[in-house]
Tab-separated table of C-alpha atoms and ligand atoms in Angstrom:
chain	number	residue	atom	x	y	z
A	135	MET	CA	-62.096	87.842	58.226
A	136	ALA	CA	-65.263	87.621	56.061
A	137	GLU	CA	-65.168	88.560	52.340
A	138	LYS	CA	-67.722	90.510	50.417
A	139	ILE	CA	-68.737	88.317	47.543
A	140	ARG	CA	-70.345	89.818	44.486
A	141	ASN	CA	-71.730	88.617	41.340
A	142	TYR	CA	-69.462	88.806	38.246
A	143	ILE	CA	-71.628	90.035	35.204
A	144	ASN	CA	-70.248	91.559	31.957
A	145	GLY	CA	-66.583	92.090	33.341
A	146	LYS	CA	-67.816	93.777	36.480
A	147	TRP	CA	-68.154	92.763	40.164
A	148	VAL	CA	-71.624	93.841	41.083
A	149	ASP	CA	-74.065	93.474	44.083
A	150	ALA	CA	-77.420	91.489	43.695
A	151	ALA	CA	-79.849	93.978	42.279
A	152	ARG	CA	-82.316	93.701	45.194
A	153	GLY	CA	-79.315	94.458	47.565
A	154	LYS	CA	-79.758	91.371	49.596
A	155	THR	CA	-76.992	89.053	50.980
A	156	PHE	CA	-76.585	85.747	52.702
A	157	GLU	CA	-73.757	84.241	54.708
A	158	SER	CA	-71.203	81.344	54.121
A	159	ARG	CA	-69.955	79.932	57.352
A	160	ASN	CA	-67.169	77.453	58.174
A	161	PRO	CA	-68.928	73.841	58.864
A	162	ALA	CA	-66.175	73.063	61.438
A	163	ASP	CA	-66.864	76.243	63.417
A	164	ASN	CA	-70.078	78.308	62.585
A	165	ARG	CA	-68.712	81.294	64.348
A	166	ASP	CA	-66.210	81.702	61.516
A	167	LEU	CA	-67.922	83.809	58.761
A	168	VAL	CA	-66.167	83.085	55.490
A	169	GLY	CA	-68.183	85.466	53.224
A	170	THR	CA	-71.171	87.678	52.806
A	171	VAL	CA	-72.685	86.961	49.456
A	172	ALA	CA	-74.888	88.507	46.834
A	173	ASP	CA	-78.404	86.893	47.121
A	174	SER	CA	-79.470	87.162	43.487
A	175	ASP	CA	-82.902	86.818	41.728
A	176	ALA	CA	-84.198	86.741	38.091
A	177	THR	CA	-82.933	90.377	37.527
A	178	ASP	CA	-79.390	89.589	38.095
A	179	VAL	CA	-79.893	86.236	36.092
A	180	ASP	CA	-81.244	88.188	33.051
A	181	LYS	CA	-78.366	90.647	33.157
A	182	ALA	CA	-75.892	87.715	33.363
A	183	VAL	CA	-77.509	85.771	30.416
A	184	THR	CA	-77.752	88.985	28.163
A	185	ALA	CA	-74.025	89.581	28.658
A	186	ALA	CA	-73.207	85.868	28.000
A	187	ARG	CA	-75.227	86.176	24.879
A	188	LYS	CA	-73.546	89.263	23.728
A	189	ALA	CA	-70.259	87.939	24.109
A	190	PHE	CA	-70.934	84.533	22.322
A	191	ARG	CA	-70.234	85.499	18.667
A	192	GLU	CA	-66.715	86.866	19.218
A	193	TRP	CA	-65.732	84.316	21.816
A	194	SER	CA	-66.987	81.425	19.488
A	195	LEU	CA	-65.026	82.957	16.646
A	196	THR	CA	-61.882	83.106	18.923
A	197	PRO	CA	-59.452	80.293	17.503
A	198	ALA	CA	-59.690	77.502	19.959
A	199	PRO	CA	-55.845	77.289	20.506
A	200	HIS	CA	-56.157	81.031	21.779
A	201	ARG	CA	-58.964	79.998	24.068
A	202	GLY	CA	-56.626	77.263	25.229
A	203	GLU	CA	-53.791	79.615	26.155
A	204	ILE	CA	-56.168	81.304	28.461
A	205	LEU	CA	-56.865	77.986	30.088
A	206	TYR	CA	-53.062	77.065	30.311
A	207	ARG	CA	-52.545	80.330	32.225
A	208	ALA	CA	-55.438	79.551	34.414
A	209	ALA	CA	-54.093	76.122	35.297
A	210	GLU	CA	-50.813	77.672	36.028
A	211	LEU	CA	-52.268	80.190	38.427
A	212	LEU	CA	-54.048	77.211	40.115
A	213	VAL	CA	-50.890	75.457	40.506
A	214	LYS	CA	-49.213	78.592	42.019
A	215	ARG	CA	-52.163	79.155	44.425
A	216	LYS	CA	-52.960	75.612	45.334
A	217	LYS	CA	-52.235	75.812	48.936
A	218	GLU	CA	-54.172	79.028	49.386
A	219	LEU	CA	-57.074	77.544	47.524
A	220	GLY	CA	-56.819	74.255	49.318
A	221	GLU	CA	-57.047	76.095	52.700
A	222	LEU	CA	-60.232	77.911	51.458
A	223	VAL	CA	-61.773	74.654	50.534
A	224	CYS	CA	-61.041	73.380	53.974
A	225	ARG	CA	-62.463	76.324	55.671
A	226	GLU	CA	-65.552	76.932	53.667
A	227	MET	CA	-66.414	73.218	52.751
A	228	GLY	CA	-64.877	71.310	55.710
A	229	LYS	CA	-62.726	68.846	53.781
A	230	VAL	CA	-59.325	67.744	55.565
A	231	MET	CA	-56.443	69.488	54.071
A	232	PRO	CA	-55.066	66.559	51.826
A	233	GLU	CA	-58.558	66.132	50.356
A	234	ALA	CA	-58.940	70.019	49.916
A	235	MET	CA	-55.682	70.072	48.115
A	236	GLY	CA	-56.933	67.068	46.005
A	237	ASP	CA	-60.047	69.005	44.980
A	238	VAL	CA	-57.727	71.843	43.759
A	239	GLN	CA	-55.511	69.230	41.895
A	240	GLU	CA	-58.611	67.771	40.121
A	241	ALA	CA	-59.284	71.516	38.938
A	242	ILE	CA	-55.542	71.782	37.713
A	243	ASP	CA	-55.762	68.519	35.827
A	244	MET	CA	-59.018	69.354	34.261
A	245	THR	CA	-57.933	72.871	33.240
A	246	TYR	CA	-54.704	71.576	31.546
A	247	TYR	CA	-56.487	68.801	29.888
A	248	MET	CA	-59.355	70.984	28.302
A	249	ALA	CA	-56.441	73.711	27.413
A	250	GLY	CA	-55.060	70.823	25.390
A	251	GLU	CA	-58.289	70.210	23.767
A	252	GLY	CA	-57.917	73.713	22.079
A	253	ARG	CA	-55.590	72.104	19.615
A	254	ARG	CA	-57.533	68.880	19.194
A	255	LEU	CA	-61.344	69.295	19.194
A	256	SER	CA	-61.370	66.935	16.252
A	257	GLY	CA	-64.056	65.947	14.028
A	258	GLU	CA	-63.903	63.364	11.007
A	259	THR	CA	-63.010	63.643	7.451
A	260	VAL	CA	-64.478	60.842	5.328
A	261	PRO	CA	-64.353	60.101	1.659
A	262	SER	CA	-67.388	61.213	-0.290
A	263	GLU	CA	-69.073	58.599	-2.587
A	264	LEU	CA	-68.985	61.306	-5.464
A	265	PRO	CA	-65.902	62.773	-7.232
A	266	ASN	CA	-64.658	66.199	-6.555
A	267	LYS	CA	-66.671	66.449	-3.236
A	268	ASP	CA	-65.372	66.150	0.323
A	269	ALA	CA	-67.206	65.379	3.500
A	270	LYS	CA	-66.265	66.321	7.219
A	271	SER	CA	-67.737	66.858	10.569
A	272	VAL	CA	-66.734	69.834	12.872
A	273	ARG	CA	-67.803	70.455	16.636
A	274	VAL	CA	-69.453	73.810	16.932
A	275	PRO	CA	-70.410	75.558	20.163
A	276	ILE	CA	-74.057	75.706	21.176
A	277	GLY	CA	-74.402	79.119	22.885
A	278	VAL	CA	-75.061	80.205	26.337
A	279	VAL	CA	-74.497	77.426	29.007
A	280	ALA	CA	-76.024	77.625	32.447
A	281	GLN	CA	-73.991	75.564	35.024
A	282	ILE	CA	-75.245	74.866	38.537
A	283	THR	CA	-72.763	73.191	40.849
A	284	PRO	CA	-72.564	71.311	44.264
A	285	TRP	CA	-70.631	72.258	47.377
A	286	ASN	CA	-68.719	68.828	47.824
A	287	PHE	CA	-66.253	69.508	45.203
A	288	PRO	CA	-66.225	73.349	45.289
A	289	ILE	CA	-63.334	73.903	42.839
A	290	ALA	CA	-63.132	70.578	40.993
A	291	ILE	CA	-66.753	70.423	39.855
A	292	PRO	CA	-66.879	74.081	38.507
A	293	SER	CA	-63.690	73.249	36.531
A	294	TRP	CA	-65.344	70.031	35.117
A	295	LYS	CA	-67.967	72.054	33.707
A	296	MET	CA	-66.524	75.479	32.832
A	297	THR	CA	-63.193	74.654	31.200
A	298	PRO	CA	-64.911	72.361	28.451
A	299	ALA	CA	-67.808	74.814	27.874
A	300	LEU	CA	-65.254	77.653	27.406
A	301	ILE	CA	-62.736	75.846	25.215
A	302	THR	CA	-65.309	74.801	22.776
A	303	GLY	CA	-66.439	78.532	22.389
A	304	ASN	CA	-69.605	78.868	24.616
A	305	THR	CA	-70.230	81.462	27.112
A	306	VAL	CA	-71.286	80.769	30.678
A	307	VAL	CA	-73.523	81.784	33.266
A	308	PHE	CA	-72.630	79.961	36.566
A	309	LYS	CA	-74.418	79.585	39.870
A	310	PRO	CA	-72.311	77.879	42.483
A	311	ALA	CA	-73.719	76.089	45.520
A	312	GLU	CA	-74.758	78.572	48.179
A	313	GLU	CA	-72.718	76.738	50.626
A	314	THR	CA	-69.262	77.403	48.900
A	315	PRO	CA	-69.556	80.592	47.092
A	316	VAL	CA	-66.176	81.880	48.179
A	317	CYS	CA	-64.363	78.919	46.705
A	318	ALA	CA	-66.297	79.521	43.467
A	319	THR	CA	-65.447	82.978	43.368
A	320	ARG	CA	-61.860	82.468	43.697
A	321	PHE	CA	-61.792	79.932	40.811
A	322	VAL	CA	-63.689	82.671	38.618
A	323	GLU	CA	-61.011	85.258	39.681
A	324	ILE	CA	-58.492	83.030	38.412
A	325	LEU	CA	-60.053	82.502	34.990
A	326	ILE	CA	-60.495	86.229	34.638
A	327	GLU	CA	-56.933	86.834	35.658
A	328	ALA	CA	-55.982	84.412	33.028
A	329	GLY	CA	-57.472	86.546	30.350
A	330	LEU	CA	-61.183	85.800	29.833
A	331	PRO	CA	-62.824	88.522	27.939
A	332	PRO	CA	-65.955	90.487	29.669
A	333	GLY	CA	-69.043	88.636	29.316
A	334	VAL	CA	-67.723	85.318	28.413
A	335	LEU	CA	-67.989	83.884	32.010
A	336	ASN	CA	-70.598	85.411	34.349
A	337	MET	CA	-71.381	84.253	37.924
A	338	VAL	CA	-74.615	84.786	39.866
A	339	HIS	CA	-74.696	83.651	43.491
A	340	GLY	CA	-77.862	82.558	45.231
A	341	PHE	CA	-80.231	79.989	45.955
A	342	GLY	CA	-81.771	77.351	43.592
A	343	GLU	CA	-85.326	78.733	43.385
A	344	THR	CA	-84.546	82.386	43.217
A	345	ALA	CA	-81.331	82.150	40.994
A	346	GLY	CA	-80.831	78.712	39.647
A	347	GLU	CA	-84.379	78.006	38.333
A	348	PRO	CA	-84.728	81.344	36.611
A	349	MET	CA	-81.373	80.602	34.823
A	350	VAL	CA	-82.620	77.315	33.662
A	351	ARG	CA	-85.910	78.826	32.442
A	352	HIS	CA	-84.340	81.766	30.627
A	353	PRO	CA	-85.058	81.545	26.918
A	354	GLU	CA	-81.532	82.613	25.916
A	355	VAL	CA	-79.883	79.756	27.769
A	356	ASP	CA	-79.192	76.848	25.383
A	357	VAL	CA	-77.570	74.283	27.491
A	358	VAL	CA	-77.902	73.389	31.136
A	359	SER	CA	-75.602	71.302	33.161
A	360	PHE	CA	-76.614	70.412	36.889
A	361	THR	CA	-74.886	68.562	39.570
A	362	GLY	CA	-76.996	68.110	42.749
A	363	SER	CA	-79.903	66.384	44.301
A	364	ASN	CA	-82.026	63.842	42.241
A	365	PRO	CA	-85.451	65.649	42.750
A	366	VAL	CA	-84.146	68.935	41.651
A	367	GLY	CA	-82.325	67.407	38.683
A	368	GLU	CA	-85.394	65.712	37.477
A	369	ARG	CA	-87.420	68.747	37.826
A	370	LEU	CA	-84.899	70.728	35.748
A	371	ALA	CA	-84.720	67.947	33.232
A	372	GLY	CA	-88.625	68.406	32.721
A	373	ILE	CA	-88.201	72.135	32.160
A	374	CYS	CA	-85.374	71.776	29.810
A	375	GLY	CA	-87.282	69.170	27.842
A	376	SER	CA	-90.236	71.380	27.350
A	377	MET	CA	-88.187	74.222	26.371
A	378	HIS	CA	-85.834	72.188	24.019
A	379	LYS	CA	-82.509	72.915	25.981
A	380	HIS	CA	-79.705	70.656	25.930
A	381	PHE	CA	-79.424	69.154	29.353
A	382	THR	CA	-77.054	66.991	31.404
A	383	MET	CA	-77.222	66.082	35.063
A	384	GLU	CA	-75.527	63.935	37.707
A	385	THR	CA	-77.359	63.407	40.868
A	386	GLY	CA	-75.938	60.968	43.094
A	387	GLY	CA	-75.418	57.274	43.964
A	388	LYS	CA	-75.659	54.408	46.312
A	389	ASN	CA	-72.438	52.867	45.558
A	390	PRO	CA	-71.577	49.278	46.685
A	391	ILE	CA	-68.136	47.632	47.278
A	392	ILE	CA	-68.475	43.872	47.003
A	393	ILE	CA	-66.044	42.096	49.114
A	394	MET	CA	-65.571	38.371	48.028
A	395	ASP	CA	-64.354	35.403	50.187
A	396	ASP	CA	-61.073	35.590	48.387
A	397	ALA	CA	-60.461	39.276	48.685
A	398	ASN	CA	-57.393	40.724	50.164
A	399	LEU	CA	-59.312	41.893	53.202
A	400	GLU	CA	-56.638	44.380	54.683
A	401	LEU	CA	-56.928	46.229	51.095
A	402	ALA	CA	-60.627	45.896	51.141
A	403	ILE	CA	-60.864	47.348	54.388
A	404	GLU	CA	-58.600	50.387	53.432
A	405	GLY	CA	-60.993	50.806	50.497
A	406	ALA	CA	-64.116	50.701	52.386
A	407	ILE	CA	-62.910	53.078	54.995
A	408	TRP	CA	-61.665	55.655	52.364
A	409	GLY	CA	-64.864	55.218	50.262
A	410	GLY	CA	-67.279	55.147	53.197
A	411	PHE	CA	-65.877	57.819	55.359
A	412	GLY	CA	-63.628	60.007	53.145
A	413	THR	CA	-64.936	63.422	52.734
A	414	SER	CA	-67.412	62.467	55.539
A	415	GLY	CA	-69.164	60.317	53.144
A	416	GLN	CA	-70.175	63.434	51.184
A	417	ARG	CA	-69.281	62.177	47.667
A	418	CYS	CA	-71.468	61.161	44.966
A	419	THR	CA	-69.040	58.288	44.660
A	420	ALA	CA	-69.057	57.411	48.391
A	421	ALA	CA	-69.093	53.718	49.168
A	422	SER	CA	-72.330	53.664	51.270
A	423	ARG	CA	-72.945	49.926	50.946
A	424	LEU	CA	-70.395	47.062	51.559
A	425	ILE	CA	-71.692	43.722	50.143
A	426	VAL	CA	-69.774	41.121	51.914
A	427	HIS	CA	-69.476	37.285	51.145
A	428	GLU	CA	-71.064	35.365	54.029
A	429	ALA	CA	-67.712	33.306	54.459
A	430	VAL	CA	-65.709	36.488	55.356
A	431	HIS	CA	-68.565	38.676	56.704
A	432	ASP	CA	-67.988	38.351	60.442
A	433	ARG	CA	-64.155	38.769	60.123
A	434	PHE	CA	-64.560	41.656	57.768
A	435	VAL	CA	-66.977	43.382	60.154
A	436	LYS	CA	-64.759	42.938	62.888
A	437	MET	CA	-61.573	44.404	61.254
A	438	PHE	CA	-63.602	47.146	59.578
A	439	SER	CA	-65.366	48.507	62.684
A	440	GLU	CA	-62.174	48.237	64.743
A	441	ARG	CA	-60.376	50.309	61.996
A	442	ALA	CA	-63.368	52.822	61.743
A	443	ALA	CA	-63.374	53.367	65.445
A	444	LEU	CA	-60.016	54.715	65.307
A	445	LEU	CA	-60.844	57.508	62.888
A	446	ARG	CA	-60.200	61.072	64.283
A	447	VAL	CA	-63.225	63.290	63.638
A	448	GLY	CA	-62.486	67.145	63.771
A	449	PRO	CA	-61.862	70.197	62.123
A	450	GLY	CA	-60.069	69.711	58.622
A	451	SER	CA	-57.581	72.213	59.358
A	452	ASP	CA	-56.206	69.987	62.169
A	453	LYS	CA	-53.383	67.822	60.849
A	454	LYS	CA	-54.500	64.862	62.859
A	455	THR	CA	-58.125	64.892	61.559
A	456	GLU	CA	-59.303	62.177	59.297
A	457	ILE	CA	-62.888	63.000	59.098
A	458	GLY	CA	-64.037	66.517	58.849
A	459	PRO	CA	-67.543	68.008	59.576
A	460	VAL	CA	-70.586	67.686	57.379
A	461	ILE	CA	-71.459	70.710	55.332
A	462	SER	CA	-74.373	72.371	57.133
A	463	GLU	CA	-77.212	72.070	59.684
A	464	ALA	CA	-79.710	70.813	57.150
A	465	GLN	CA	-77.358	67.985	56.250
A	466	TYR	CA	-76.486	67.150	59.669
A	467	ARG	CA	-80.132	66.845	60.572
A	468	ARG	CA	-80.601	64.725	57.535
A	469	ILE	CA	-78.029	62.402	58.160
A	470	LEU	CA	-78.859	62.006	61.924
A	471	ASP	CA	-82.587	61.285	60.828
A	472	TYR	CA	-81.325	58.510	58.426
A	473	ILE	CA	-79.444	56.938	61.356
A	474	GLU	CA	-82.829	56.833	63.230
A	475	VAL	CA	-84.285	55.308	60.164
A	476	GLY	CA	-81.821	52.594	59.996
A	477	LYS	CA	-82.468	51.680	63.841
A	478	LYS	CA	-86.214	51.600	63.246
A	479	GLU	CA	-85.983	49.454	60.173
A	480	GLY	CA	-84.286	46.916	62.254
A	481	ALA	CA	-80.400	47.271	61.083
A	482	LYS	CA	-77.963	46.689	63.845
A	483	LEU	CA	-75.891	49.816	64.686
A	484	ILE	CA	-72.426	48.439	65.642
A	485	LEU	CA	-70.383	51.942	65.585
A	486	GLY	CA	-71.119	55.504	65.895
A	487	GLY	CA	-74.531	56.861	65.315
A	488	ASN	CA	-74.177	60.147	67.281
A	489	ALA	CA	-73.290	63.784	66.740
A	490	LEU	CA	-70.162	65.050	68.520
A	491	LYS	CA	-70.840	68.248	70.338
A	492	LYS	CA	-68.240	68.929	72.857
A	493	GLY	CA	-64.708	70.647	72.823
A	494	LYS	CA	-63.330	70.976	69.365
A	495	HIS	CA	-66.725	69.790	68.014
A	496	ALA	CA	-68.842	72.206	69.892
A	497	ASN	CA	-69.562	74.723	67.154
A	498	GLY	CA	-69.541	72.440	64.052
A	499	TYR	CA	-71.406	69.667	62.271
A	500	PHE	CA	-69.767	66.621	63.373
A	501	ILE	CA	-71.151	62.911	63.138
A	502	GLU	CA	-69.317	59.795	64.186
A	503	PRO	CA	-68.378	57.341	61.605
A	504	THR	CA	-71.493	55.020	61.658
A	505	ILE	CA	-71.645	51.326	60.655
A	506	PHE	CA	-75.000	49.474	60.349
A	507	ILE	CA	-74.821	45.518	59.843
A	508	ASP	CA	-77.670	43.197	59.074
A	509	VAL	CA	-78.956	45.610	56.582
A	510	GLN	CA	-81.502	44.256	54.174
A	511	PRO	CA	-81.451	45.245	50.558
A	512	LYS	CA	-84.718	46.964	50.623
A	513	MET	CA	-84.373	49.004	53.665
A	514	ARG	CA	-84.151	52.840	53.122
A	515	ILE	CA	-80.727	53.053	54.367
A	516	ALA	CA	-79.731	50.599	51.727
A	517	GLN	CA	-81.556	52.317	48.891
A	518	GLU	CA	-81.276	56.218	49.599
A	519	GLU	CA	-78.498	58.482	49.201
A	520	ILE	CA	-77.534	59.539	52.802
A	521	PHE	CA	-74.402	61.824	51.766
A	522	GLY	CA	-72.861	61.390	55.341
A	523	PRO	CA	-70.386	58.954	57.264
A	524	VAL	CA	-72.966	56.101	57.311
A	525	VAL	CA	-72.247	52.840	55.942
A	526	ALA	CA	-74.510	49.820	55.502
A	527	VAL	CA	-73.170	46.427	55.431
A	528	LEU	CA	-75.058	43.715	53.672
A	529	ARG	CA	-74.519	39.898	53.187
A	530	ALA	CA	-74.254	37.888	49.938
A	531	ARG	CA	-74.122	34.173	49.574
A	532	ASN	CA	-72.192	34.288	46.212
A	533	LEU	CA	-71.089	36.707	43.493
A	534	ARG	CA	-74.517	36.446	41.460
A	535	GLU	CA	-76.326	37.528	44.573
A	536	ALA	CA	-73.919	40.234	45.455
A	537	ILE	CA	-74.194	41.672	41.867
A	538	ASP	CA	-77.890	41.548	42.041
A	539	ILE	CA	-78.022	43.373	45.406
A	540	ALA	CA	-75.524	45.928	43.940
A	541	ASN	CA	-77.657	46.665	41.004
A	542	ASP	CA	-81.023	46.752	42.922
A	543	VAL	CA	-81.145	50.541	43.712
A	544	PRO	CA	-82.374	53.452	41.740
A	545	PHE	CA	-78.821	54.811	41.159
A	546	GLY	CA	-75.916	53.722	39.061
A	547	LEU	CA	-72.769	55.782	39.543
A	548	SER	CA	-69.838	53.896	41.008
A	549	ALA	CA	-69.246	50.212	42.088
A	550	ALA	CA	-66.216	48.332	43.266
A	551	ILE	CA	-65.297	44.595	43.764
A	552	TYR	CA	-62.539	43.107	45.902
A	553	SER	CA	-61.602	39.746	44.716
A	554	GLN	CA	-58.249	37.890	43.597
A	555	ASP	CA	-60.042	35.865	40.996
A	556	VAL	CA	-59.796	37.296	37.663
A	557	ASN	CA	-62.867	35.519	36.332
A	558	LYS	CA	-65.090	36.783	39.105
A	559	THR	CA	-63.810	40.385	38.787
A	560	ALA	CA	-64.397	40.044	34.922
A	561	VAL	CA	-68.159	39.095	35.598
A	562	ALA	CA	-68.495	42.019	37.867
A	563	GLU	CA	-67.048	44.393	35.522
A	564	ARG	CA	-69.555	43.204	32.881
A	565	ASP	CA	-72.752	43.025	34.912
A	566	LEU	CA	-72.395	45.945	37.472
A	567	ASN	CA	-74.899	48.462	36.105
A	568	THR	CA	-72.913	51.646	36.930
A	569	GLY	CA	-71.111	54.418	35.156
A	570	LEU	CA	-67.893	53.567	36.946
A	571	VAL	CA	-66.522	50.197	38.060
A	572	TYR	CA	-63.502	49.763	40.200
A	573	ILE	CA	-61.596	46.403	40.575
A	574	ASN	CA	-59.646	46.025	43.751
A	575	ALA	CA	-59.970	49.690	44.319
A	576	SER	CA	-62.612	51.809	46.261
A	577	THR	CA	-65.643	53.477	44.571
A	578	ILE	CA	-63.970	56.940	44.712
A	579	GLY	CA	-61.110	58.475	42.917
A	580	ALA	CA	-62.396	59.076	39.263
A	581	GLU	CA	-59.760	60.590	37.026
A	582	ILE	CA	-60.669	63.595	34.702
A	583	GLN	CA	-59.490	62.200	31.464
A	584	LEU	CA	-62.520	59.875	31.179
A	585	PRO	CA	-66.027	60.739	31.508
A	586	PHE	CA	-67.803	60.875	34.876
A	587	GLY	CA	-71.338	59.913	35.496
A	588	GLY	CA	-73.706	57.042	35.903
A	589	THR	CA	-76.695	54.861	34.790
A	590	LYS	CA	-80.333	54.867	35.860
A	591	ARG	CA	-81.381	57.866	38.135
A	592	THR	CA	-77.837	59.068	38.613
A	593	GLY	CA	-77.581	60.887	35.398
A	594	LEU	CA	-78.999	61.918	32.204
A	595	GLY	CA	-77.376	63.360	28.927
A	596	PRO	CA	-73.536	63.542	28.170
A	597	ARG	CA	-71.074	63.100	31.168
A	598	ASP	CA	-68.888	65.570	32.927
A	599	ALA	CA	-65.196	65.521	32.497
A	600	GLY	CA	-62.909	64.329	29.576
A	601	GLY	CA	-62.523	61.606	26.938
A	602	ARG	CA	-65.069	60.330	24.325
A	603	GLY	CA	-68.540	60.792	25.419
A	604	GLY	CA	-67.511	63.404	28.007
A	605	ALA	CA	-68.276	67.028	28.409
A	606	LEU	CA	-67.211	68.043	24.854
A	607	ASP	CA	-70.368	66.159	23.654
A	608	LEU	CA	-72.473	68.399	25.966
A	609	TYR	CA	-71.046	71.679	24.932
A	610	THR	CA	-70.717	71.184	21.124
A	611	GLN	CA	-73.040	69.933	18.461
A	612	TRP	CA	-71.921	68.369	15.266
A	613	LYS	CA	-71.969	70.244	11.901
A	614	ILE	CA	-71.634	68.067	8.731
A	615	ILE	CA	-70.167	69.744	5.973
A	616	TYR	CA	-70.260	68.587	2.325
A	617	ARG	CA	-68.248	70.599	-0.345
A	618	ASP	CA	-68.847	69.864	-3.857
A	619	TYR	CA	-66.072	71.456	-6.168
A	620	SER	CA	-67.211	69.427	-9.326
A	621	GLY	CA	-68.854	72.449	-10.780
A	622	ARG	CA	-71.917	70.349	-11.715
A	623	LEU	CA	-75.093	68.912	-9.863
A	624	GLN	CA	-74.140	65.626	-8.405
A	625	LYS	CA	-76.797	63.519	-6.907
A	626	ALA	CA	-75.847	61.383	-3.819
A	627	GLN	CA	-77.257	57.906	-3.788
A	628	ILE	CA	-78.595	58.345	-7.419
A	629	ASP	CA	-75.472	59.004	-9.553
A	630	LYS	CA	-73.875	55.551	-9.384
A	631	GLU	CA	-71.572	55.758	-12.317
B	165	LIG	C1	-68.553	63.868	43.449
B	165	LIG	O1	-68.640	63.232	44.462
B	165	LIG	O2	-69.556	64.365	43.108
B	165	LIG	O3	-64.163	60.094	41.914
B	165	LIG	C2	-67.405	63.811	42.618
B	165	LIG	C3	-64.395	60.917	43.013
B	165	LIG	C4	-63.787	62.384	42.665
B	165	LIG	C5	-65.183	63.223	42.081
B	165	LIG	C6	-66.330	62.877	43.180
B	165	LIG	N1	-62.857	62.365	41.602
B	165	LIG	O4	-64.627	60.619	44.013
C-alpha cells in the first residue's frame, strides 16, 4: 500500500503549494509503490523557514534538559518501533534486514546520546586576571538550520543531523533525499509524537534544485548541513560562503584497505567483503580499494574472489540475501558505466560485472559483486567514488607505497590496515590522511559517540555525530561572558597591580 506523504510545516501536515507529487518505489521491486510524496518548491520552503524562525526564540529558551526529555522519549519510541522502521528501510532503500535494523539502531544510539547532551553542553569557566571578575564560555544556538540528507542511511543520517541541532536549541528545516521520503517522514513523526512543539522541526520533501537549493539560499537560514555528492556539496559551499552561512558537508570517499604480507588473511577477507559489498557498496565509507602487499596478492585475490562469488544477491527482505539492490535506475546505470570504464582502462575483471535481470531480480536494480584486479592508482575506478558493489584491487611493494597509494585520491573519509605488526599499524595510523582509520577492521562501522567525517574533498566544516569536534560545534557558537562585580573600572592587560 502506498502512503501519501506530505510536508510538515508549523505543526501541520500539508501538500506542496503547487499540488505536485512524485513517487518513491521499492528498489528491489519497482512495481511496489512505497509513497506518493509532496513535490515542493520555494513557496513551501519559505513557509517552513518562516515557521522555524518564529519558533526559534521560545525553543532556544527552553531549558536544554527539557529538550533532552523530548529526545529521550523519541529514542524510546524508536526502540519500540525498531522492527517496523527496519522493514520500511529495507523496502524503501533496499538494505538487507540486519543492515536496515542497524540503520535504525544508529538513530537510537544518536538520539539517546544527544538527549544526554541536554544535561552537559558544557563550556569553560576560567579564572579572570582581575579580582572580582569571572570569565566563562557558553554554547548558544545559531538559529534556523537547513539539513539535506542522503538516501543511504535514511534514518541514521537524519538523526545525526537533527538531534544535535535540536538539543542545542536551534530550529530545523529538513529536506530528506527524494529516494527515501517515507523513512524520513516516519522519523519526523516519532520526534513529533515525543513532544516537539510546532515550528521547531519542519520537513519539506522534494528535489535538490527545486526544494534543496531555495532552502540553502533562503536569507533566514543560518546554518546548512549537507551530506551527498561532492559537486553539489561544493556548489552549496560557495553559496553559503557568499551569504555568510555556517556550513558543513560530507561528500564521499574512496576508502582503501591495506592488506600487509603479515595480515591475518581470513580476517582481512571478511573485512574486505563487508566493506566492499555491504550495503551494496553504497556507503560513503565503503571499501572500494584494496591495496594488497605483493607477497600475498595472488593468494588474497583467489580467496577474496572465491568468497565474493558466494554472495547471494536479491531483495533485502529475503533472509538469505546478503547483497540487496542499488537504490535507483540512475545509480544502476552509473555503476554499470563505471564497470565499462574499468574494462576500457585495462583493469582485469575477475568477478561479476553484470546486471541481474531474471526471476527475483527482474523488477529491481541488482548488480553482481564485481572485482577488478591489476588496477593502477590513477585509473578512474581507483580515483572516483562509484557507490556500488565494485571493488578495485591494487598491488603494493611495501607499507610506504601502500600508504602513498591510499592517500593519492581526492577524498579522505576512511581507511583501514590489516597487519599483525604493531609498528606498521602505528605508522599507518599516523600517515593515512583520512578522518577515520581502522586497524584490523574494515572501513565501515563508525560509532556515533565520535565525530564522523573526513579530510580533503570529503568534507568541510564541523563533523556530524558526537564527541569533541562533532555536531555540537556546527549547531552552536561560543559566547564568552565576563562579569565584573568589583564596582569599579578594571582594565584587562593594563591593571597589573
Ligand atoms: C555513510 O555511508 O554515509 O561507518 C555513513 C559507517 C556507518 C555510517 C556510514 N556507521 O559505515
